[in-house]
mmCIF file of C-alpha atoms and ligand atoms in Angstrom:
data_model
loop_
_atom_site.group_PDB
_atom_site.id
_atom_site.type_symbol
_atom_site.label_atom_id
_atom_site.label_comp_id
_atom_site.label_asym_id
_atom_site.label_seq_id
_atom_site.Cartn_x
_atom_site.Cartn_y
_atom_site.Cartn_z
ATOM 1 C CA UNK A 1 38.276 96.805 197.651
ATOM 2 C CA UNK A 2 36.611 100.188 196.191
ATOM 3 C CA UNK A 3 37.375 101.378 192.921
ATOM 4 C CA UNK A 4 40.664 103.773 192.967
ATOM 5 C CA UNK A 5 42.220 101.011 195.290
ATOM 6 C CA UNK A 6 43.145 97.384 194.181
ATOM 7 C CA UNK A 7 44.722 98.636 190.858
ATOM 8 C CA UNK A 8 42.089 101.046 190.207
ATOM 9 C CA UNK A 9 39.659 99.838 187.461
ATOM 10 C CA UNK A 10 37.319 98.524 188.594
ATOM 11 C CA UNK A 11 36.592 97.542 192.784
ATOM 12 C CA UNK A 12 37.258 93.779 193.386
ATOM 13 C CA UNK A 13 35.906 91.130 195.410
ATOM 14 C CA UNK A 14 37.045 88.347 196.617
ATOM 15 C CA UNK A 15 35.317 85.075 195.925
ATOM 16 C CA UNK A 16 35.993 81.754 197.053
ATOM 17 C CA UNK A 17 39.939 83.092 197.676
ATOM 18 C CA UNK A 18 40.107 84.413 194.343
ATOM 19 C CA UNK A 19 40.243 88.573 193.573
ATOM 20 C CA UNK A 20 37.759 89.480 191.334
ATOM 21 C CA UNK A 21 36.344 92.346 189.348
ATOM 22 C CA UNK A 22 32.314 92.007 190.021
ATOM 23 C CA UNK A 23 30.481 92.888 186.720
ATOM 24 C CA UNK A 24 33.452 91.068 184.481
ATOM 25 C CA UNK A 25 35.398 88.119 185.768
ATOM 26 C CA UNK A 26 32.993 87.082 188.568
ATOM 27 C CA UNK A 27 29.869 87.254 185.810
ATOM 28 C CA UNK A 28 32.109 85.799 183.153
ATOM 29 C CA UNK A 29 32.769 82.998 185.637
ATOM 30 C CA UNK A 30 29.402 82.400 186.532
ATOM 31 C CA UNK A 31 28.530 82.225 182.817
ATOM 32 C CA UNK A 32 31.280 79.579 182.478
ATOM 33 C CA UNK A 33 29.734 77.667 185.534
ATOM 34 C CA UNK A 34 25.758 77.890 184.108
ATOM 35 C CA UNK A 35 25.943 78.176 180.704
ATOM 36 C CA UNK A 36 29.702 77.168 178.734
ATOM 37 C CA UNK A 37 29.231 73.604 177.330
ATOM 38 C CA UNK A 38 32.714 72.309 176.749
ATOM 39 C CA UNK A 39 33.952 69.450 174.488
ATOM 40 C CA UNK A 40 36.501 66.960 174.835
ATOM 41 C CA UNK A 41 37.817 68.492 171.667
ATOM 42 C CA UNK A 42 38.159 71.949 173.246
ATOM 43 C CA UNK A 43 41.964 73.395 173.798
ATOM 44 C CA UNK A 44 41.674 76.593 176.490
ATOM 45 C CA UNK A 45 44.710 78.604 176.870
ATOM 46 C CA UNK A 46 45.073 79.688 181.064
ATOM 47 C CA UNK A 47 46.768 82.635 181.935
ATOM 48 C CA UNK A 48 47.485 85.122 184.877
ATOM 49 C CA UNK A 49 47.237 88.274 183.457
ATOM 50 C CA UNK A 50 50.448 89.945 182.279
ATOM 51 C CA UNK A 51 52.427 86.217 181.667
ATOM 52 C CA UNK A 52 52.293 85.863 178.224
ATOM 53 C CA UNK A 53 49.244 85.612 177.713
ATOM 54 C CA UNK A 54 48.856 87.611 173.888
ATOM 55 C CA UNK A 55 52.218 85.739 172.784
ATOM 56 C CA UNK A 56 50.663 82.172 173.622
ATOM 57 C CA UNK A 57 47.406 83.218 172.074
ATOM 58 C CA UNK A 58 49.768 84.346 168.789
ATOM 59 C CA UNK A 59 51.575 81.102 168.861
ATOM 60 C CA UNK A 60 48.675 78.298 169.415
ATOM 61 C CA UNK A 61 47.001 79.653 166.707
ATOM 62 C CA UNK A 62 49.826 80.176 164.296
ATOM 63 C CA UNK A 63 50.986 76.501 165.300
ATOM 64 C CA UNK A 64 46.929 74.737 165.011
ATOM 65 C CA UNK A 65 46.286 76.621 161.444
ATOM 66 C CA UNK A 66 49.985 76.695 160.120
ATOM 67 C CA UNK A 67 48.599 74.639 157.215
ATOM 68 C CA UNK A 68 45.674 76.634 156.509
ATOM 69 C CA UNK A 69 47.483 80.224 156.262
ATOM 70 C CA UNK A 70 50.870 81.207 154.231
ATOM 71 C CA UNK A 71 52.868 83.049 156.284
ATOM 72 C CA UNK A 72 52.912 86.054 153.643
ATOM 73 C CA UNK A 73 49.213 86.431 154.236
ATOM 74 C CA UNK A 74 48.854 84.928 157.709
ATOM 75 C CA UNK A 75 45.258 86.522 159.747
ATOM 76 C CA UNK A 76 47.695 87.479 162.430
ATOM 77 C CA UNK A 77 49.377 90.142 160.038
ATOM 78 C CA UNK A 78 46.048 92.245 160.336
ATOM 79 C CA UNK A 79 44.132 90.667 163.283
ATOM 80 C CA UNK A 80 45.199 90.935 167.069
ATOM 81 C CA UNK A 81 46.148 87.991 168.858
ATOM 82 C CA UNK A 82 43.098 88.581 171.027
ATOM 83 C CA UNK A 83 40.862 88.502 168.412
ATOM 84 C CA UNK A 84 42.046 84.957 166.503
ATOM 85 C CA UNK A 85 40.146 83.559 170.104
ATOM 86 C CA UNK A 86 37.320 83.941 172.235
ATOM 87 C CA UNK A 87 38.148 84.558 175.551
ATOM 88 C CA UNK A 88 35.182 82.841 178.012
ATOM 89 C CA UNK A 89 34.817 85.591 180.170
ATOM 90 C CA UNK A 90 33.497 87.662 177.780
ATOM 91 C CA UNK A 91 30.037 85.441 177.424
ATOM 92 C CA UNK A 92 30.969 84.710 174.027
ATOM 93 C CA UNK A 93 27.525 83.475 172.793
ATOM 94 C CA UNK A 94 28.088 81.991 170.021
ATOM 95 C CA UNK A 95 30.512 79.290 170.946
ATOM 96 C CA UNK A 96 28.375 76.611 170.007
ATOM 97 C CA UNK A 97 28.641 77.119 166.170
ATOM 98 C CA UNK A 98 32.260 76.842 166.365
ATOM 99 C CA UNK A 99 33.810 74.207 164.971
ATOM 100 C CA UNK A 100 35.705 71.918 166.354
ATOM 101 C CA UNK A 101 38.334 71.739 167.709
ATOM 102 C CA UNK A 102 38.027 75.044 169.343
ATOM 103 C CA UNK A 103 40.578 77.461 170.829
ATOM 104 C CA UNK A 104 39.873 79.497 173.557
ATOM 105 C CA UNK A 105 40.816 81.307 176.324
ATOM 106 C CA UNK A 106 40.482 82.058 180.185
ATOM 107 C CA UNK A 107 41.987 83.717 182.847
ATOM 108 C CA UNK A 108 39.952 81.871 185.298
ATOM 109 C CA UNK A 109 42.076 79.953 187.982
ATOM 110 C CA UNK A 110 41.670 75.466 187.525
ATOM 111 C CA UNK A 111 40.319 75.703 191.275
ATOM 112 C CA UNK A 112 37.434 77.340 190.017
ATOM 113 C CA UNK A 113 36.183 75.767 186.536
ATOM 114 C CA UNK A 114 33.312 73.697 186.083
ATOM 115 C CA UNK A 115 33.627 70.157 186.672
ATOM 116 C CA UNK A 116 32.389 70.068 182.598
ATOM 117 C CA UNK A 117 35.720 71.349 181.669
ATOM 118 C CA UNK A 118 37.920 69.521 184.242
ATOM 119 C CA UNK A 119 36.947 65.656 185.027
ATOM 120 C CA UNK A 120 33.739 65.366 182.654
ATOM 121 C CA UNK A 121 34.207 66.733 179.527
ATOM 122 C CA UNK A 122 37.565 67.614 180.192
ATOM 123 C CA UNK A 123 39.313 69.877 177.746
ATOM 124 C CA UNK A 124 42.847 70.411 177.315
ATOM 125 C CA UNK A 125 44.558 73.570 179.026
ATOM 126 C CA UNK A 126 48.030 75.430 177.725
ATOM 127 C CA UNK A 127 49.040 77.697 180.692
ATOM 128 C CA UNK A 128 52.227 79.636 180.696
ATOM 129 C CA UNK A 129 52.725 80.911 184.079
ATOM 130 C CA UNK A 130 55.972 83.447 184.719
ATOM 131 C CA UNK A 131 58.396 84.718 186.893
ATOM 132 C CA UNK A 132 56.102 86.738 190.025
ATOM 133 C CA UNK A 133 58.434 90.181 189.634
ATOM 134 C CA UNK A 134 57.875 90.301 185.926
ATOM 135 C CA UNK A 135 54.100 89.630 186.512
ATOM 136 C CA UNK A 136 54.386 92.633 189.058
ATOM 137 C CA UNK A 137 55.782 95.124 187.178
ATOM 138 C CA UNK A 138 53.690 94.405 183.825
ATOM 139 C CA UNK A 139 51.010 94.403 185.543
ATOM 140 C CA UNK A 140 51.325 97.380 187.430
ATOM 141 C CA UNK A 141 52.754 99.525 184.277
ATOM 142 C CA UNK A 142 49.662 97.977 182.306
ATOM 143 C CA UNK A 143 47.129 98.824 185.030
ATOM 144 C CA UNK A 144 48.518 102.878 185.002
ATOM 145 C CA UNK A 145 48.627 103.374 181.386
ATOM 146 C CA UNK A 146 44.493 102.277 181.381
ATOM 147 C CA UNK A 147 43.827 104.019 184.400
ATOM 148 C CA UNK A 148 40.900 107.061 183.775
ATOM 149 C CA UNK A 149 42.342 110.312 183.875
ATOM 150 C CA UNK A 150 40.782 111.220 187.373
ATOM 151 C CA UNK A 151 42.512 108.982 189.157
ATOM 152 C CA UNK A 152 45.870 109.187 190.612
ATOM 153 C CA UNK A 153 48.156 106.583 189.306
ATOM 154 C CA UNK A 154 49.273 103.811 191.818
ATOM 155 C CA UNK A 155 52.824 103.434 193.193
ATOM 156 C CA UNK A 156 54.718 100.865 193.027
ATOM 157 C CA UNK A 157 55.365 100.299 196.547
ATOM 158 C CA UNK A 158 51.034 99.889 196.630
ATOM 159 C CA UNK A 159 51.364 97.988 193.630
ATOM 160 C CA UNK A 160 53.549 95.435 195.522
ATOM 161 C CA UNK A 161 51.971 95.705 198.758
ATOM 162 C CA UNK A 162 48.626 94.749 197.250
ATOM 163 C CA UNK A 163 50.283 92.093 194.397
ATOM 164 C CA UNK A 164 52.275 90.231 197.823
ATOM 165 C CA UNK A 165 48.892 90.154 199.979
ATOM 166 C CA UNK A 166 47.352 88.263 196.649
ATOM 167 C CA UNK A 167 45.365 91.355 195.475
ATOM 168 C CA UNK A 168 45.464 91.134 191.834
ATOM 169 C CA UNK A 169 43.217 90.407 189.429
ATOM 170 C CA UNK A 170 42.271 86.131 189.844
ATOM 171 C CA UNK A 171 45.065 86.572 192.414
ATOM 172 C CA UNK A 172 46.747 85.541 194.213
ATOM 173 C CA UNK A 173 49.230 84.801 191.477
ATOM 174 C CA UNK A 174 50.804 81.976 193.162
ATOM 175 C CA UNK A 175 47.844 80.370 193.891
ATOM 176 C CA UNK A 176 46.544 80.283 190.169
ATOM 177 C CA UNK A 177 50.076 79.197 189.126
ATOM 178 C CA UNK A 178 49.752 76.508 191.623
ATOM 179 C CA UNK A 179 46.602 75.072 190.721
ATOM 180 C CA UNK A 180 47.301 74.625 186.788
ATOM 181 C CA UNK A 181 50.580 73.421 188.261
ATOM 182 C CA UNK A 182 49.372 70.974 190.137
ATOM 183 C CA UNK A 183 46.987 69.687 187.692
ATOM 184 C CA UNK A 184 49.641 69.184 185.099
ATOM 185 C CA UNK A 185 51.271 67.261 187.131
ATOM 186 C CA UNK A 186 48.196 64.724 187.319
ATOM 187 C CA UNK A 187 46.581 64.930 184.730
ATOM 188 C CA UNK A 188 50.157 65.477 181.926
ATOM 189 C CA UNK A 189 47.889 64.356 178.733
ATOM 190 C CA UNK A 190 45.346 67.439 179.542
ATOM 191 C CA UNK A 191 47.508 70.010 181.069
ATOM 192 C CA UNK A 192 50.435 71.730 179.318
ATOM 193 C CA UNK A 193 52.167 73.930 181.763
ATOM 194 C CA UNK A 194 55.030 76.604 180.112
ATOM 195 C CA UNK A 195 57.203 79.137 181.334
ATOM 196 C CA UNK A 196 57.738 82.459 179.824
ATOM 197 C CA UNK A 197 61.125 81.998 180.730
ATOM 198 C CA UNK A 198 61.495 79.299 178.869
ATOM 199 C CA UNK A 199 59.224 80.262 175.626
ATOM 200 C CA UNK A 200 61.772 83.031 175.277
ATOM 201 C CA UNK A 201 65.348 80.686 176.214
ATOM 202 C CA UNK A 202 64.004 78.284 173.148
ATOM 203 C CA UNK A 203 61.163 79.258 171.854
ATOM 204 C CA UNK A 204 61.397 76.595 168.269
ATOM 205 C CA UNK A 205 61.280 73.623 171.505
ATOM 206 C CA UNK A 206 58.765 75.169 172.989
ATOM 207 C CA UNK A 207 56.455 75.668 169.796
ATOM 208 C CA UNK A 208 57.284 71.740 169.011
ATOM 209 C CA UNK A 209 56.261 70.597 172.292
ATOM 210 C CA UNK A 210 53.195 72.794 172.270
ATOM 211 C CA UNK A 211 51.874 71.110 168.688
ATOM 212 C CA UNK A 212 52.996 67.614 169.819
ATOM 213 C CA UNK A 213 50.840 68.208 172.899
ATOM 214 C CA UNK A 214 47.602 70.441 170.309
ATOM 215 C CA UNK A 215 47.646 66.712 168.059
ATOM 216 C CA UNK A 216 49.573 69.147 165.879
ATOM 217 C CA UNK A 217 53.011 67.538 165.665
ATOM 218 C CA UNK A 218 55.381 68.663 162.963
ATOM 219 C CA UNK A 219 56.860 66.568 160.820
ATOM 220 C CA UNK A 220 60.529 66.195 159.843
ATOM 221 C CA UNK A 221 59.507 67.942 156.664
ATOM 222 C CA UNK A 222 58.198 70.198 158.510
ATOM 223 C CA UNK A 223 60.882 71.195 160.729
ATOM 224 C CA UNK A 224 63.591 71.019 157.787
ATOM 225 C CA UNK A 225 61.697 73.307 155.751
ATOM 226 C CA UNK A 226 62.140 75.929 158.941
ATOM 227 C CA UNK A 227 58.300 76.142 159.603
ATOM 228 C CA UNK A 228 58.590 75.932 163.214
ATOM 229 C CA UNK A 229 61.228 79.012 163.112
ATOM 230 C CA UNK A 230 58.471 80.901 161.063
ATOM 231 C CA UNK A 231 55.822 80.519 163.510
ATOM 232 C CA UNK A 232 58.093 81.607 166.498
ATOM 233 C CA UNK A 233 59.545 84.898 164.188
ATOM 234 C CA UNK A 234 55.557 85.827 163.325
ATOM 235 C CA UNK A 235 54.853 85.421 167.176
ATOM 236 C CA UNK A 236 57.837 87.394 168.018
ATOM 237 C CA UNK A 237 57.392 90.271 170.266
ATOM 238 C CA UNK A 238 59.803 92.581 167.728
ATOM 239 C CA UNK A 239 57.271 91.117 164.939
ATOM 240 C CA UNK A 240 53.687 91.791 166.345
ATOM 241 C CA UNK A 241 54.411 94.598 168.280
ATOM 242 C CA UNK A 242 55.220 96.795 165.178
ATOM 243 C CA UNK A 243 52.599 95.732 162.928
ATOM 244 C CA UNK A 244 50.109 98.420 162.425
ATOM 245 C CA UNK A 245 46.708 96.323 163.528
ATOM 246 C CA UNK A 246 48.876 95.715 167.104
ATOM 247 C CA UNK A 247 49.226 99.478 167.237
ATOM 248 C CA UNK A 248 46.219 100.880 166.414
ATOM 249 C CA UNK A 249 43.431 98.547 167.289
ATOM 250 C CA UNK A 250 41.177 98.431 170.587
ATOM 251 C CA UNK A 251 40.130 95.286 172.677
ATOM 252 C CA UNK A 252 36.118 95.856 173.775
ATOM 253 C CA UNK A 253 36.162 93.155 176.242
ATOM 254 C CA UNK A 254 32.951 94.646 178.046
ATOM 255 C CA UNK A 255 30.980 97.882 177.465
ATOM 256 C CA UNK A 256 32.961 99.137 179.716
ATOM 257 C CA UNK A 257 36.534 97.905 179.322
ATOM 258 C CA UNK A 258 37.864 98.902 175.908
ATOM 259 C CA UNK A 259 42.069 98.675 175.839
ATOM 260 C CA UNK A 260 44.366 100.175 173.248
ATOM 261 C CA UNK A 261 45.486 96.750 172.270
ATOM 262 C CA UNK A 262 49.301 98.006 172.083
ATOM 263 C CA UNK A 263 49.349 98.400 175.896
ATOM 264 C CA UNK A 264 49.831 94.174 175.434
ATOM 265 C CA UNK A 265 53.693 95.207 174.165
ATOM 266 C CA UNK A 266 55.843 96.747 175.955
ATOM 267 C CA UNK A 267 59.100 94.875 176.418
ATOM 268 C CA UNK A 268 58.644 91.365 176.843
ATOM 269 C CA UNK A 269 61.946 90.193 178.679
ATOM 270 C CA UNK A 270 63.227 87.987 181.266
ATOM 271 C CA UNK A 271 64.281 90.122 184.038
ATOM 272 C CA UNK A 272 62.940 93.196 183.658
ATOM 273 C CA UNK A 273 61.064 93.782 187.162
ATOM 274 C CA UNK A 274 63.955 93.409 188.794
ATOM 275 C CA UNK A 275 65.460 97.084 187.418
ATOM 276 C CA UNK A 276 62.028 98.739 188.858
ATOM 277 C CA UNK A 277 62.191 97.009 192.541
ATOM 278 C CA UNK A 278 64.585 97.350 195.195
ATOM 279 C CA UNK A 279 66.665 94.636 196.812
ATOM 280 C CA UNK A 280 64.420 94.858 200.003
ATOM 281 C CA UNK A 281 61.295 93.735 197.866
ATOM 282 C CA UNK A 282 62.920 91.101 195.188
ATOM 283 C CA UNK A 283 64.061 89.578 198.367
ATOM 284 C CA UNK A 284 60.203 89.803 200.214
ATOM 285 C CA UNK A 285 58.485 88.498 196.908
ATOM 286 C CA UNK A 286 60.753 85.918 196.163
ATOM 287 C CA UNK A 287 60.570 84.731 200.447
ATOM 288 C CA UNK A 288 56.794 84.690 199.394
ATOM 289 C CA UNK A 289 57.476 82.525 196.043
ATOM 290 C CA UNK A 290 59.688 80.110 197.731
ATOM 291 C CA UNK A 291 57.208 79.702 200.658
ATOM 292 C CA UNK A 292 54.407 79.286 198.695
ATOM 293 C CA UNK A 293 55.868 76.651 196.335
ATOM 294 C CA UNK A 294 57.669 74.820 198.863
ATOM 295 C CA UNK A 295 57.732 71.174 197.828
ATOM 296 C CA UNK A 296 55.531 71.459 194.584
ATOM 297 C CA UNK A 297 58.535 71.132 192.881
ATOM 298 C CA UNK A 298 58.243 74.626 191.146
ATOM 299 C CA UNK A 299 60.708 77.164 191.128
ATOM 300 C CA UNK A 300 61.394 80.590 189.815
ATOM 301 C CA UNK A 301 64.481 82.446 189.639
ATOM 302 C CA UNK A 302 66.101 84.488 191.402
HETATM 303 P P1 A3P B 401 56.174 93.261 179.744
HETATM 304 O O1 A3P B 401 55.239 94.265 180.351
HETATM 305 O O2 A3P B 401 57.126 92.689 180.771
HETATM 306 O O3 A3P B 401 56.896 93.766 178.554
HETATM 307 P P2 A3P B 401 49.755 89.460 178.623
HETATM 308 O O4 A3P B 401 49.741 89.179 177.174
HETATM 309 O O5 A3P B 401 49.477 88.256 179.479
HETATM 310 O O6 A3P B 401 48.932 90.647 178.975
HETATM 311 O O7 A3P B 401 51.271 89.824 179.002
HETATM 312 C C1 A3P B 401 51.875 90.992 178.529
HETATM 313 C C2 A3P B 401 53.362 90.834 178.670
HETATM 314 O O8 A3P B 401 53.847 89.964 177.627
HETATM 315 C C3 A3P B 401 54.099 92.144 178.483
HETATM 316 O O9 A3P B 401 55.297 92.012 179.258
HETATM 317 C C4 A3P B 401 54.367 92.130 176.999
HETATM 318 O O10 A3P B 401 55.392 93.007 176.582
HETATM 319 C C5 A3P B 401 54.750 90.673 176.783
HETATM 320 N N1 A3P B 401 54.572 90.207 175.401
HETATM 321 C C6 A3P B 401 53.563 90.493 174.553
HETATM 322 N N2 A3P B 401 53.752 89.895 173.372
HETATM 323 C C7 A3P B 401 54.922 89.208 173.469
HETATM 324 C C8 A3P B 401 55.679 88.412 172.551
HETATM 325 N N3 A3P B 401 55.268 88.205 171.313
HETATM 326 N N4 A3P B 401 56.836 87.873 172.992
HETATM 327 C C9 A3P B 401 57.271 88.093 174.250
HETATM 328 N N5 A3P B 401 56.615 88.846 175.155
HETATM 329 C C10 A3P B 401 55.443 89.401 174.773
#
């Protein structure tokens, strides 16, 4: 798709199934086939774009280093979530010196990692996946608040159109879902799989099952003393998205894509896409979700 159409930034391919942007995620990926040397030790967070991705990224790495940091003077007061983890599509290059165990993060579907990081060496993946309308309607408010100035912003009926044919970045969403999905369900011990939905119903749960799962478990002392309530009221989206380094920083992912980093908040709720669509699409995207999850055992609401 050229540039201007497939939500504008930059033009997208498609390889092996997957919709990607050519001089980012298709040469981060390759650099993640050729060159990334994962460890057993390694924990990568997977996400879809626009499904949680900066809250999970807050979270893991309040819950791995809660005994390193006071919460008073916790990094994540002054440092974006995005920047407490290297994010392998960006070539970071200096993964090796990194101790371990090392947290890091992709958007790159399970269908299309190395072998290295899925049966050999075999890291451990947290994805949080989230209801398809949601995804929709983040993503397409994201994608128009970064769009350049020349172009015309995108409607949401195109939006749709393109998000329902699977034309999103490392879409199709259901697909991606699908494949981390399907590889929790085999491989449980390597392959957390979360919900938005859920992170926000009970989030203190959530966090527990996410450190029992990191080798992080809290202890009754722990949970007592209220330090899994702390991590989830740091990570909260009231909490991070008023802090002044959430606000006023920018994410340089490439030369080319910089993003005001407090385009990653806007509302963060359950529900929300639902008040932008009409009745005539929740009812074609959720026909689509239902179809394409049929019998994987997955389901989103209504
Ligand atoms: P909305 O646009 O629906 O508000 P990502 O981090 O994957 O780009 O996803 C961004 C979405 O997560 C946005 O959704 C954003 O508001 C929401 N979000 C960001 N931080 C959050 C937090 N701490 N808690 C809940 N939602 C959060």
């Amino acid at each position: 798709l050229p540039r201007g159409k497939g939500w504008m930034t930059e033009h997208l391919v498609q390889y092996q199934g997957v919709w990607l942007t050519p001089n980012f995620a298709l040469k981060g990926l390759m650099w993640v086939q050729d060159h990334f040397k994962p460890r057993s030790t390694d924990i990568c967070l997977a996400t879809f774009p626009k499904t949680g991705t900066t809250w999970l990224k807050a979270l893991t790495f309040a819950t791995v280093n809660r005994t390193r940091y006071g919460f008073a003077d916790h990094p994540l007061l002054t440092t974006v979530p995005h920047g407490c983890l290297p994010f392998l599509e960006a070539c970071p290059n200096d993964l090796d010196g990194f101790p371990s165990p090392r947290l890091l993060s992709t958007h790159i579907p399970y269908t299309l990692l190395p072998n290295s990081m899925t049966v050999n060496q075999s890291c451990r993946f947290v994805y949080i996946c989230r209801d398809p309308k949601d995804v929709l309607v983040s993503k397409w408010l994201f994608m128009n608040k970064l769009r350049p100035k020349e172009l015309a912003p995108i409607s949401l009926e195109e939006a749709f159109e393109l998000f329902c044919q699977g034309i999103s970045h490392y879409g199709p969403y259901w697909d991606h879902v699908l494949g981390y999905w399907k590889a929790s369900l085999e491989t449980p011990e390597k392959v957390l799989f979360l919900k938005y939905e859920e992170l926000k119903e009970e989030p203190s749960v959530v966090v527990k099952r996410l450190g029992e799962f990191l080798g992080h478990p809290f202890s009754l002392e722990e949970v007592s003393k209220g330090v899994v309530e702390e991590i989830v009221k740091l990570c909260s989206f009231e909490n991070l998205s008023n802090l002044e380094v959430n606000k006023s920083s920018v994410l340089k992912l490439s030369t080319q894509i910089i993003i005001d980093n407090r385009h990653f908040f806007r509302k963060g709720k359950v529900g929300d896409g639902k008040s932008y669509l009409t009745d005539e699409m929740i009812k074609r995207i959720n026909e689509i979700t239902s179809e394409k999850l049929l019998g994987s055992g997955l389901v989103f609401g209504s």
